[in-house]
GROMACS .gro file of C-alpha atoms in nm:
model
  411
    1MET     CA    1   9.627  -0.850  -5.214
    2GLU     CA    2   9.537  -0.600  -4.942
    3ALA     CA    3   9.271  -0.830  -4.800
    4ARG     CA    4   9.517  -1.120  -4.783
    5MET     CA    5   9.779  -0.896  -4.620
    6ASP     CA    6   9.529  -0.773  -4.361
    7ASP     CA    7   9.425  -1.132  -4.296
    8GLN     CA    8   9.786  -1.242  -4.254
    9ARG     CA    9   9.874  -0.952  -4.023
   10ALA     CA   10   9.574  -1.023  -3.803
   11ARG     CA   11   9.669  -1.391  -3.774
   12THR     CA   12  10.029  -1.304  -3.695
   13HIS     CA   13   9.934  -1.033  -3.444
   14PRO     CA   14   9.601  -1.147  -3.298
   15ARG     CA   15   9.574  -0.849  -3.063
   16ARG     CA   16   9.695  -0.566  -3.286
   17VAL     CA   17   9.543  -0.243  -3.153
   18LEU     CA   18   9.390   0.001  -3.401
   19CYS     CA   19   9.284   0.331  -3.240
   20ASN     CA   20   9.159   0.134  -2.939
   21VAL     CA   21   8.997  -0.124  -3.170
   22THR     CA   22   9.152  -0.467  -3.130
   23CYS     CA   23   9.194  -0.698  -3.429
   24ARG     CA   24   9.143  -1.054  -3.313
   25ALA     CA   25   9.185  -1.369  -3.517
   26PRO     CA   26   8.900  -1.614  -3.449
   27GLN     CA   27   8.977  -1.873  -3.186
   28LEU     CA   28   8.792  -2.139  -3.388
   29SER     CA   29   8.823  -2.220  -3.754
   30TRP     CA   30   8.517  -2.134  -3.956
   31THR     CA   31   8.446  -2.504  -4.013
   32GLU     CA   32   8.457  -2.563  -3.639
   33THR     CA   33   8.230  -2.266  -3.584
   34VAL     CA   34   7.965  -2.393  -3.823
   35LEU     CA   35   7.981  -2.743  -3.676
   36ARG     CA   36   7.947  -2.598  -3.330
   37TRP     CA   37   7.637  -2.403  -3.431
   38GLN     CA   38   7.483  -2.636  -3.688
   39ASP     CA   39   7.210  -2.727  -3.439
   40GLY     CA   40   7.061  -2.381  -3.490
   41GLY     CA   41   7.216  -2.209  -3.188
   42LYS     CA   42   7.090  -2.455  -2.927
   43THR     CA   43   7.270  -2.533  -2.606
   44ARG     CA   44   7.364  -2.887  -2.503
   45SER     CA   45   7.040  -2.904  -2.306
   46GLY     CA   46   6.852  -2.857  -2.633
   47ARG     CA   47   6.724  -2.506  -2.557
   48ARG     CA   48   6.791  -2.225  -2.802
   49SER     CA   49   7.069  -2.000  -2.674
   50VAL     CA   50   7.012  -1.632  -2.597
   51ASN     CA   51   7.228  -1.404  -2.810
   52ALA     CA   52   7.333  -1.047  -2.761
   53ILE     CA   53   7.218  -0.796  -3.023
   54VAL     CA   54   7.466  -0.729  -3.304
   55THR     CA   55   7.387  -0.420  -3.513
   56ALA     CA   56   7.492  -0.343  -3.870
   57MET     CA   57   7.593   0.010  -3.773
   58ALA     CA   58   7.887   0.054  -3.540
   59PRO     CA   59   7.790   0.131  -3.178
   60LEU     CA   60   7.978   0.379  -2.960
   61PRO     CA   61   8.210   0.226  -2.694
   62LEU     CA   62   8.192   0.371  -2.345
   63SER     CA   63   8.572   0.384  -2.340
   64ILE     CA   64   8.590   0.673  -2.587
   65TRP     CA   65   8.566   0.925  -2.304
   66ILE     CA   66   8.910   0.829  -2.173
   67ARG     CA   67   9.071   0.846  -2.518
   68ASP     CA   68   9.298   1.121  -2.643
   69ALA     CA   69   9.093   1.389  -2.819
   70SER     CA   70   9.396   1.565  -2.968
   71ARG     CA   71   9.480   1.308  -3.238
   72PRO     CA   72   9.476   1.426  -3.601
   73LEU     CA   73   9.134   1.375  -3.759
   74PRO     CA   74   9.100   1.168  -4.079
   75PHE     CA   75   9.048   1.320  -4.422
   76PRO     CA   76   8.861   1.541  -4.505
   77LEU     CA   77   8.799   1.690  -4.162
   78ARG     CA   78   9.115   1.904  -4.164
   79GLU     CA   79   9.077   2.028  -4.522
   80PRO     CA   80   9.010   2.400  -4.582
   81GLY     CA   81   8.698   2.330  -4.789
   82CYS     CA   82   8.538   2.097  -4.535
   83ARG     CA   83   8.214   2.190  -4.359
   84LEU     CA   84   8.018   1.979  -4.110
   85PHE     CA   85   7.643   1.922  -4.116
   86ALA     CA   86   7.397   1.697  -3.935
   87ARG     CA   87   7.330   1.486  -4.246
   88ALA     CA   88   7.511   1.434  -4.577
   89ARG     CA   89   7.197   1.542  -4.768
   90HIS     CA   90   7.235   1.886  -4.607
   91GLY     CA   91   7.594   1.914  -4.726
   92LEU     CA   92   7.494   1.805  -5.076
   93TRP     CA   93   7.218   2.066  -5.090
   94HIS     CA   94   7.458   2.343  -4.984
   95GLY     CA   95   7.716   2.226  -5.237
   96LEU     CA   96   7.457   2.239  -5.513
   97MET     CA   97   7.358   2.588  -5.406
   98ALA     CA   98   7.723   2.691  -5.431
   99ALA     CA   99   7.736   2.542  -5.782
  100SER     CA  100   7.460   2.784  -5.888
  101LEU     CA  101   7.240   2.518  -6.046
  102LYS     CA  102   6.948   2.664  -6.236
  103PRO     CA  103   6.601   2.504  -6.232
  104GLY     CA  104   6.599   2.229  -6.492
  105ASP     CA  105   6.974   2.172  -6.496
  106GLU     CA  106   7.042   1.799  -6.517
  107VAL     CA  107   7.253   1.570  -6.300
  108LEU     CA  108   7.341   1.211  -6.394
  109VAL     CA  109   7.266   0.992  -6.092
  110PRO     CA  110   7.260   0.615  -6.020
  111ALA     CA  111   6.928   0.433  -6.043
  112TYR     CA  112   7.046   0.235  -5.740
  113HIS     CA  113   7.035   0.495  -5.465
  114HIS     CA  114   6.917   0.562  -5.112
  115GLY     CA  115   6.672   0.839  -5.195
  116SER     CA  116   6.783   1.122  -4.967
  117GLU     CA  117   7.049   1.230  -5.217
  118ILE     CA  118   6.786   1.240  -5.494
  119GLU     CA  119   6.559   1.451  -5.275
  120ALA     CA  120   6.845   1.696  -5.209
  121LEU     CA  121   6.908   1.723  -5.584
  122VAL     CA  122   6.539   1.778  -5.659
  123ARG     CA  123   6.504   2.036  -5.382
  124ALA     CA  124   6.807   2.218  -5.523
  125GLY     CA  125   6.625   2.250  -5.856
  126ALA     CA  126   6.805   1.975  -6.048
  127ARG     CA  127   6.645   1.729  -6.289
  128CYS     CA  128   6.776   1.377  -6.227
  129ARG     CA  129   6.878   1.166  -6.527
  130PHE     CA  130   6.924   0.812  -6.399
  131TYR     CA  131   7.183   0.561  -6.516
  132GLU     CA  132   7.177   0.185  -6.450
  133ALA     CA  133   7.556   0.132  -6.435
  134ASN     CA  134   7.723  -0.201  -6.515
  135GLU     CA  135   7.732  -0.523  -6.313
  136THR     CA  136   8.012  -0.385  -6.094
  137LEU     CA  137   7.798  -0.075  -6.021
  138GLU     CA  138   8.044   0.145  -6.207
  139PRO     CA  139   7.900   0.399  -6.452
  140ASP     CA  140   7.890   0.280  -6.812
  141GLU     CA  141   8.046   0.544  -7.034
  142ALA     CA  142   7.828   0.458  -7.332
  143GLU     CA  143   7.513   0.483  -7.121
  144LEU     CA  144   7.623   0.818  -6.980
  145GLY     CA  145   7.696   0.942  -7.332
  146ARG     CA  146   7.338   0.869  -7.437
  147LEU     CA  147   7.207   1.068  -7.140
  148LEU     CA  148   7.413   1.381  -7.199
  149GLU     CA  149   7.212   1.688  -7.294
  150ARG     CA  150   7.281   2.057  -7.334
  151ARG     CA  151   7.169   2.121  -6.974
  152THR     CA  152   7.367   1.838  -6.812
  153ARG     CA  153   7.575   1.993  -6.534
  154ALA     CA  154   7.714   1.713  -6.317
  155LEU     CA  155   7.785   1.343  -6.266
  156HIS     CA  156   7.691   1.194  -5.928
  157LEU     CA  157   7.936   0.910  -5.854
  158THR     CA  158   7.851   0.682  -5.560
  159HIS     CA  159   8.120   0.482  -5.378
  160PHE     CA  160   7.889   0.193  -5.292
  161LEU     CA  161   7.942   0.013  -4.960
  162GLY     CA  162   8.281   0.171  -4.900
  163PHE     CA  163   8.432   0.028  -5.221
  164PRO     CA  164   8.616   0.311  -5.399
  165GLN     CA  165   8.524   0.389  -5.759
  166ASP     CA  166   8.781   0.511  -6.012
  167ALA     CA  167   8.711   0.876  -5.939
  168ALA     CA  168   9.022   0.997  -6.125
  169ARG     CA  169   8.883   0.847  -6.446
  170TRP     CA  170   8.548   1.018  -6.398
  171ARG     CA  171   8.720   1.343  -6.302
  172ALA     CA  172   8.888   1.343  -6.643
  173TRP     CA  173   8.560   1.244  -6.812
  174CYS     CA  174   8.379   1.535  -6.647
  175ASP     CA  175   8.656   1.782  -6.728
  176GLU     CA  176   8.640   1.687  -7.097
  177ARG     CA  177   8.269   1.772  -7.098
  178GLY     CA  178   8.267   2.070  -6.865
  179LEU     CA  179   8.074   1.887  -6.592
  180LEU     CA  180   8.095   1.895  -6.216
  181LEU     CA  181   8.188   1.571  -6.036
  182ILE     CA  182   7.994   1.491  -5.718
  183GLU     CA  183   8.150   1.212  -5.511
  184ASP     CA  184   7.901   1.041  -5.283
  185ALA     CA  185   8.112   0.884  -5.008
  186ALA     CA  186   7.830   0.858  -4.755
  187GLN     CA  187   7.920   0.490  -4.705
  188ALA     CA  188   8.289   0.528  -4.782
  189TRP     CA  189   8.450   0.753  -4.525
  190LEU     CA  190   8.813   0.638  -4.470
  191ALA     CA  191   8.827   0.458  -4.808
  192GLU     CA  192   9.119   0.521  -5.045
  193ARG     CA  193   9.215   0.439  -5.402
  194ASP     CA  194   9.577   0.438  -5.517
  195GLY     CA  195   9.672   0.600  -5.188
  196ARG     CA  196   9.434   0.895  -5.230
  197PRO     CA  197   9.130   0.940  -5.005
  198VAL     CA  198   8.789   0.897  -5.162
  199GLY     CA  199   8.647   1.241  -5.234
  200SER     CA  200   8.979   1.393  -5.342
  201ASP     CA  201   8.873   1.432  -5.706
  202GLY     CA  202   8.523   1.572  -5.674
  203ASP     CA  203   8.408   1.931  -5.698
  204LEU     CA  204   8.181   1.822  -5.415
  205ALA     CA  205   8.220   1.519  -5.188
  206ILE     CA  206   7.987   1.412  -4.908
  207TYR     CA  207   8.052   1.177  -4.616
  208CYS     CA  208   7.829   1.030  -4.343
  209LEU     CA  209   8.041   1.025  -4.028
  210TYR     CA  210   7.784   0.831  -3.823
  211LYS     CA  211   7.779   0.545  -4.075
  212THR     CA  212   8.142   0.465  -3.989
  213PHE     CA  213   8.147   0.541  -3.617
  214GLY     CA  214   7.867   0.528  -3.360
  215LEU     CA  215   7.785   0.898  -3.355
  216PRO     CA  216   7.438   1.048  -3.303
  217ASP     CA  217   7.465   1.236  -3.633
  218GLY     CA  218   7.727   1.417  -3.839
  219ALA     CA  219   7.831   1.454  -4.201
  220ALA     CA  220   8.102   1.633  -4.394
  221LEU     CA  221   8.098   1.825  -4.720
  222LEU     CA  222   8.427   1.882  -4.902
  223SER     CA  223   8.381   2.154  -5.162
  224ARG     CA  224   8.606   2.318  -5.416
  225LEU     CA  225   8.338   2.583  -5.449
  226PRO     CA  226   8.306   2.868  -5.196
  227LEU     CA  227   8.024   2.814  -4.947
  228THR     CA  228   7.819   3.084  -4.778
  229THR     CA  229   7.611   2.910  -4.513
  230ARG     CA  230   7.497   2.993  -4.164
  231GLY     CA  231   7.447   2.707  -3.922
  232ALA     CA  232   7.129   2.653  -3.725
  233ARG     CA  233   7.120   2.634  -3.348
  234ARG     CA  234   7.314   2.328  -3.234
  235ARG     CA  235   7.135   2.040  -3.057
  236LEU     CA  236   7.279   1.862  -2.752
  237ALA     CA  237   7.158   1.510  -2.857
  238ALA     CA  238   7.246   1.354  -2.522
  239GLY     CA  239   6.964   1.103  -2.568
  240SER     CA  240   7.096   0.992  -2.907
  241LEU     CA  241   7.444   0.957  -2.759
  242GLY     CA  242   7.300   0.734  -2.489
  243LEU     CA  243   7.136   0.514  -2.753
  244GLU     CA  244   7.469   0.469  -2.932
  245HIS     CA  245   7.634   0.361  -2.606
  246ALA     CA  246   7.338   0.132  -2.536
  247ALA     CA  247   7.391  -0.041  -2.872
  248TRP     CA  248   7.749  -0.117  -2.766
  249LEU     CA  249   7.629  -0.265  -2.436
  250LEU     CA  250   7.361  -0.474  -2.607
  251ALA     CA  251   7.628  -0.642  -2.818
  252ARG     CA  252   7.800  -0.752  -2.498
  253SER     CA  253   7.510  -0.857  -2.276
  254SER     CA  254   7.251  -1.125  -2.347
  255LEU     CA  255   7.050  -1.008  -2.045
  256LEU     CA  256   7.028  -0.649  -2.167
  257SER     CA  257   6.946  -0.776  -2.514
  258GLN     CA  258   6.654  -0.975  -2.378
  259ILE     CA  259   6.523  -0.664  -2.205
  260ALA     CA  260   6.566  -0.459  -2.522
  261LYS     CA  261   6.366  -0.711  -2.724
  262ARG     CA  262   6.069  -0.644  -2.497
  263VAL     CA  263   6.077  -0.271  -2.567
  264PRO     CA  264   5.806  -0.164  -2.817
  265ARG     CA  265   5.920  -0.154  -3.179
  266GLU     CA  266   6.017   0.173  -3.342
  267GLN     CA  267   5.766   0.348  -3.568
  268ARG     CA  268   5.686   0.193  -3.906
  269TYR     CA  269   5.928   0.278  -4.185
  270SER     CA  270   5.829   0.572  -4.404
  271ALA     CA  271   6.024   0.636  -4.725
  272ALA     CA  272   5.902   0.997  -4.733
  273ARG     CA  273   6.039   1.055  -4.384
  274ASP     CA  274   6.364   0.874  -4.467
  275PHE     CA  275   6.424   1.078  -4.783
  276ALA     CA  276   6.315   1.417  -4.645
  277LEU     CA  277   6.572   1.695  -4.672
  278GLY     CA  278   6.489   1.845  -4.334
  279GLU     CA  279   6.659   2.167  -4.230
  280PRO     CA  280   6.963   2.212  -4.461
  281ALA     CA  281   7.139   2.442  -4.214
  282SER     CA  282   7.143   2.173  -3.942
  283THR     CA  283   7.485   2.125  -3.786
  284PRO     CA  284   7.621   1.826  -3.592
  285SER     CA  285   7.500   1.793  -3.236
  286THR     CA  286   7.719   1.889  -2.943
  287ALA     CA  287   7.738   1.520  -2.850
  288THR     CA  288   7.881   1.435  -3.193
  289LEU     CA  289   8.141   1.710  -3.178
  290LEU     CA  290   8.255   1.589  -2.835
  291ALA     CA  291   8.275   1.223  -2.941
  292LEU     CA  292   8.417   1.266  -3.292
  293PRO     CA  293   8.783   1.340  -3.206
  294ARG     CA  294   8.784   1.054  -2.954
  295VAL     CA  295   8.645   0.786  -3.183
  296ALA     CA  296   8.749   0.874  -3.540
  297CYS     CA  297   9.062   0.709  -3.674
  298ALA     CA  298   9.165   0.608  -4.025
  299GLU     CA  299   9.289   0.267  -3.909
  300ALA     CA  300   8.932   0.147  -3.850
  301ALA     CA  301   8.914   0.077  -4.225
  302ALA     CA  302   9.166  -0.208  -4.185
  303GLN     CA  303   8.950  -0.372  -3.919
  304ARG     CA  304   8.647  -0.341  -4.144
  305ARG     CA  305   8.839  -0.508  -4.429
  306TYR     CA  306   8.944  -0.788  -4.197
  307ASN     CA  307   8.590  -0.848  -4.069
  308TYR     CA  308   8.449  -0.831  -4.421
  309GLY     CA  309   8.707  -1.084  -4.538
  310GLN     CA  310   8.621  -1.328  -4.260
  311LEU     CA  311   8.253  -1.328  -4.352
  312LEU     CA  312   8.328  -1.330  -4.725
  313ARG     CA  313   8.527  -1.653  -4.688
  314VAL     CA  314   8.214  -1.849  -4.605
  315MET     CA  315   7.940  -1.643  -4.774
  316SER     CA  316   8.099  -1.545  -5.106
  317ALA     CA  317   7.846  -1.741  -5.312
  318LEU     CA  318   7.570  -1.511  -5.185
  319VAL     CA  319   7.764  -1.185  -5.232
  320PRO     CA  320   7.705  -0.988  -5.555
  321SER     CA  321   8.001  -1.023  -5.792
  322ALA     CA  322   8.095  -0.656  -5.758
  323PHE     CA  323   8.176  -0.711  -5.390
  324ARG     CA  324   8.349  -1.050  -5.388
  325ARG     CA  325   8.697  -0.898  -5.387
  326ILE     CA  326   8.812  -0.643  -5.130
  327PRO     CA  327   8.998  -0.360  -5.305
  328ALA     CA  328   9.307  -0.215  -5.145
  329GLY     CA  329   9.196   0.087  -4.946
  330ALA     CA  330   8.831  -0.012  -4.915
  331SER     CA  331   8.643   0.071  -4.596
  332PRO     CA  332   8.352  -0.175  -4.618
  333PHE     CA  333   8.021  -0.049  -4.484
  334VAL     CA  334   7.840  -0.386  -4.463
  335LEU     CA  335   7.865  -0.726  -4.633
  336PRO     CA  336   7.594  -0.737  -4.904
  337ILE     CA  337   7.406  -1.067  -4.922
  338ALA     CA  338   7.158  -1.159  -5.196
  339THR     CA  339   6.856  -1.331  -5.043
  340ILE     CA  340   6.556  -1.503  -5.195
  341GLU     CA  341   6.290  -1.387  -4.949
  342LYS     CA  342   6.431  -1.059  -4.823
  343PRO     CA  343   6.157  -0.960  -4.573
  344GLU     CA  344   6.150  -1.310  -4.424
  345MET     CA  345   6.530  -1.325  -4.389
  346LEU     CA  346   6.535  -0.984  -4.220
  347ARG     CA  347   6.268  -1.102  -3.976
  348ARG     CA  348   6.451  -1.425  -3.897
  349LEU     CA  349   6.787  -1.260  -3.836
  350ARG     CA  350   6.639  -0.986  -3.619
  351ALA     CA  351   6.461  -1.247  -3.407
  352ARG     CA  352   6.799  -1.409  -3.342
  353GLY     CA  353   6.973  -1.085  -3.241
  354ILE     CA  354   7.139  -0.992  -3.572
  355ARG     CA  355   7.023  -0.652  -3.698
  356PRO     CA  356   7.112  -0.637  -4.071
  357LEU     CA  357   7.042  -0.339  -4.293
  358ASP     CA  358   6.733  -0.351  -4.511
  359PHE     CA  359   6.930  -0.215  -4.799
  360TRP     CA  360   6.762   0.050  -5.017
  361SER     CA  361   6.438  -0.142  -5.072
  362ILE     CA  362   6.242   0.163  -5.190
  363PRO     CA  363   6.370   0.410  -5.452
  364HIS     CA  364   6.296   0.779  -5.469
  365PRO     CA  365   5.963   0.842  -5.646
  366ALA     CA  366   6.146   1.034  -5.920
  367LEU     CA  367   6.292   0.705  -6.050
  368PRO     CA  368   6.103   0.533  -6.336
  369VAL     CA  369   6.143   0.191  -6.176
  370ASP     CA  370   6.048  -0.023  -6.477
  371GLU     CA  371   6.332   0.124  -6.684
  372PHE     CA  372   6.601  -0.003  -6.445
  373PRO     CA  373   6.562  -0.377  -6.379
  374GLY     CA  374   6.914  -0.414  -6.245
  375ALA     CA  375   6.855  -0.166  -5.965
  376ALA     CA  376   6.515  -0.323  -5.894
  377ALA     CA  377   6.673  -0.668  -5.856
  378LEU     CA  378   6.924  -0.534  -5.604
  379ARG     CA  379   6.653  -0.359  -5.404
  380ALA     CA  380   6.448  -0.678  -5.387
  381SER     CA  381   6.729  -0.901  -5.262
  382ILE     CA  382   7.018  -0.726  -5.083
  383ILE     CA  383   7.060  -0.711  -4.707
  384GLY     CA  384   7.372  -0.588  -4.527
  385LEU     CA  385   7.549  -0.787  -4.254
  386PRO     CA  386   7.769  -0.615  -3.992
  387VAL     CA  387   8.144  -0.575  -4.055
  388HIS     CA  388   8.213  -0.269  -3.839
  389GLN     CA  389   8.524  -0.222  -3.626
  390GLU     CA  390   8.352  -0.289  -3.292
  391LEU     CA  391   8.278  -0.654  -3.377
  392ARG     CA  392   8.461  -0.922  -3.179
  393SER     CA  393   8.567  -1.263  -3.307
  394SER     CA  394   8.272  -1.417  -3.124
  395ASP     CA  395   8.037  -1.176  -3.303
  396LEU     CA  396   8.172  -1.279  -3.644
  397GLN     CA  397   8.131  -1.645  -3.557
  398LEU     CA  398   7.778  -1.583  -3.437
  399ILE     CA  399   7.682  -1.394  -3.753
  400VAL     CA  400   7.801  -1.682  -3.971
  401ALA     CA  401   7.632  -1.948  -3.762
  402ILE     CA  402   7.296  -1.774  -3.731
  403PHE     CA  403   7.288  -1.667  -4.094
  404ARG     CA  404   7.360  -2.019  -4.220
  405ASP     CA  405   7.097  -2.161  -3.990
  406GLU     CA  406   6.828  -1.913  -4.094
  407TYR     CA  407   6.923  -1.922  -4.462
  408ARG     CA  408   6.878  -2.299  -4.471
  409ALA     CA  409   6.543  -2.263  -4.295
  410ALA     CA  410   6.428  -1.991  -4.536
  411VAL     CA  411   6.506  -2.189  -4.851
   0.00000   0.00000   0.00000
């Protein structure tokens, strides 16, 4: 219902402003868009068109520096138990320290995970007991029951892709068993369920601020437990801020995008580097603290729902069943697409200027991979297409056209 309402409002008010983000209804129908681009993105002269670069993560608009920095910040940033860190893994580690976990205490965690959260748990002394979850990626109560042991201390509940889980249910489940509830909202900042912000029910809740807005870094920990931490020396991160602005410009300039494509590729991916805890006391950079009050607004979730819905209308057959309906209050992170040849599809899309997420291809080494075929299947197939609030109607049309073209070529 919420998705249909958002869709209807955007069609009725095609230039509705959300915290300086403009909702625009597409100027072409999706059928017209596909017909227009069915030649594979070629111009009338027969040459392949040059596209700007569209990233899965939201870039940072240049206009933020003229925005009002005195607006109220979204939940949980004004809550008494909220602390800011450079990365969510740092907040999780500090929360676990506050929970006084003893070496060997067990935490129930999803088999489908990023890896950095598992590393934080391991470094805090916890033993991870993995659960597969059901086809909607919700925990299965019977499976959790089989995993419970005398030393089980907590349930780690992940709000995948900005889709809110039923945290109130799992709060009650944990209370009945004397367990802590950890809400992982790294991808779900701004999401709500039944009018309550995600993270409201957990003893600990973590959020990645830079996954919702184009910030150099930044994460939040909301804790019911008292924290005693001392922050490290703060970085300026002016270079990282410049890169976030550059990503915004690349989405609006084919010329700059062509130049960027000639820049040497970034270093090869390393799971160990990606999962590493780093310095737990790291705080957000000065650049993030300056940009955050100018860019953060709760209304961006509505734009993300709208963009997600537009892509879902034409790609639903390739979206995992758990994500084919947009819940009220969701703040979608990306649109998950199941592909046949994941590395090849990533390569094809990147060559055309679409930068999808290579979603969680490698698990943490603590996971016994063969015991969790469901998680393995997701890792082997899922990529994430952009739905962030900085996308324009032309970007959405381009994503659909290029994806359809490359998907047909890949299969």
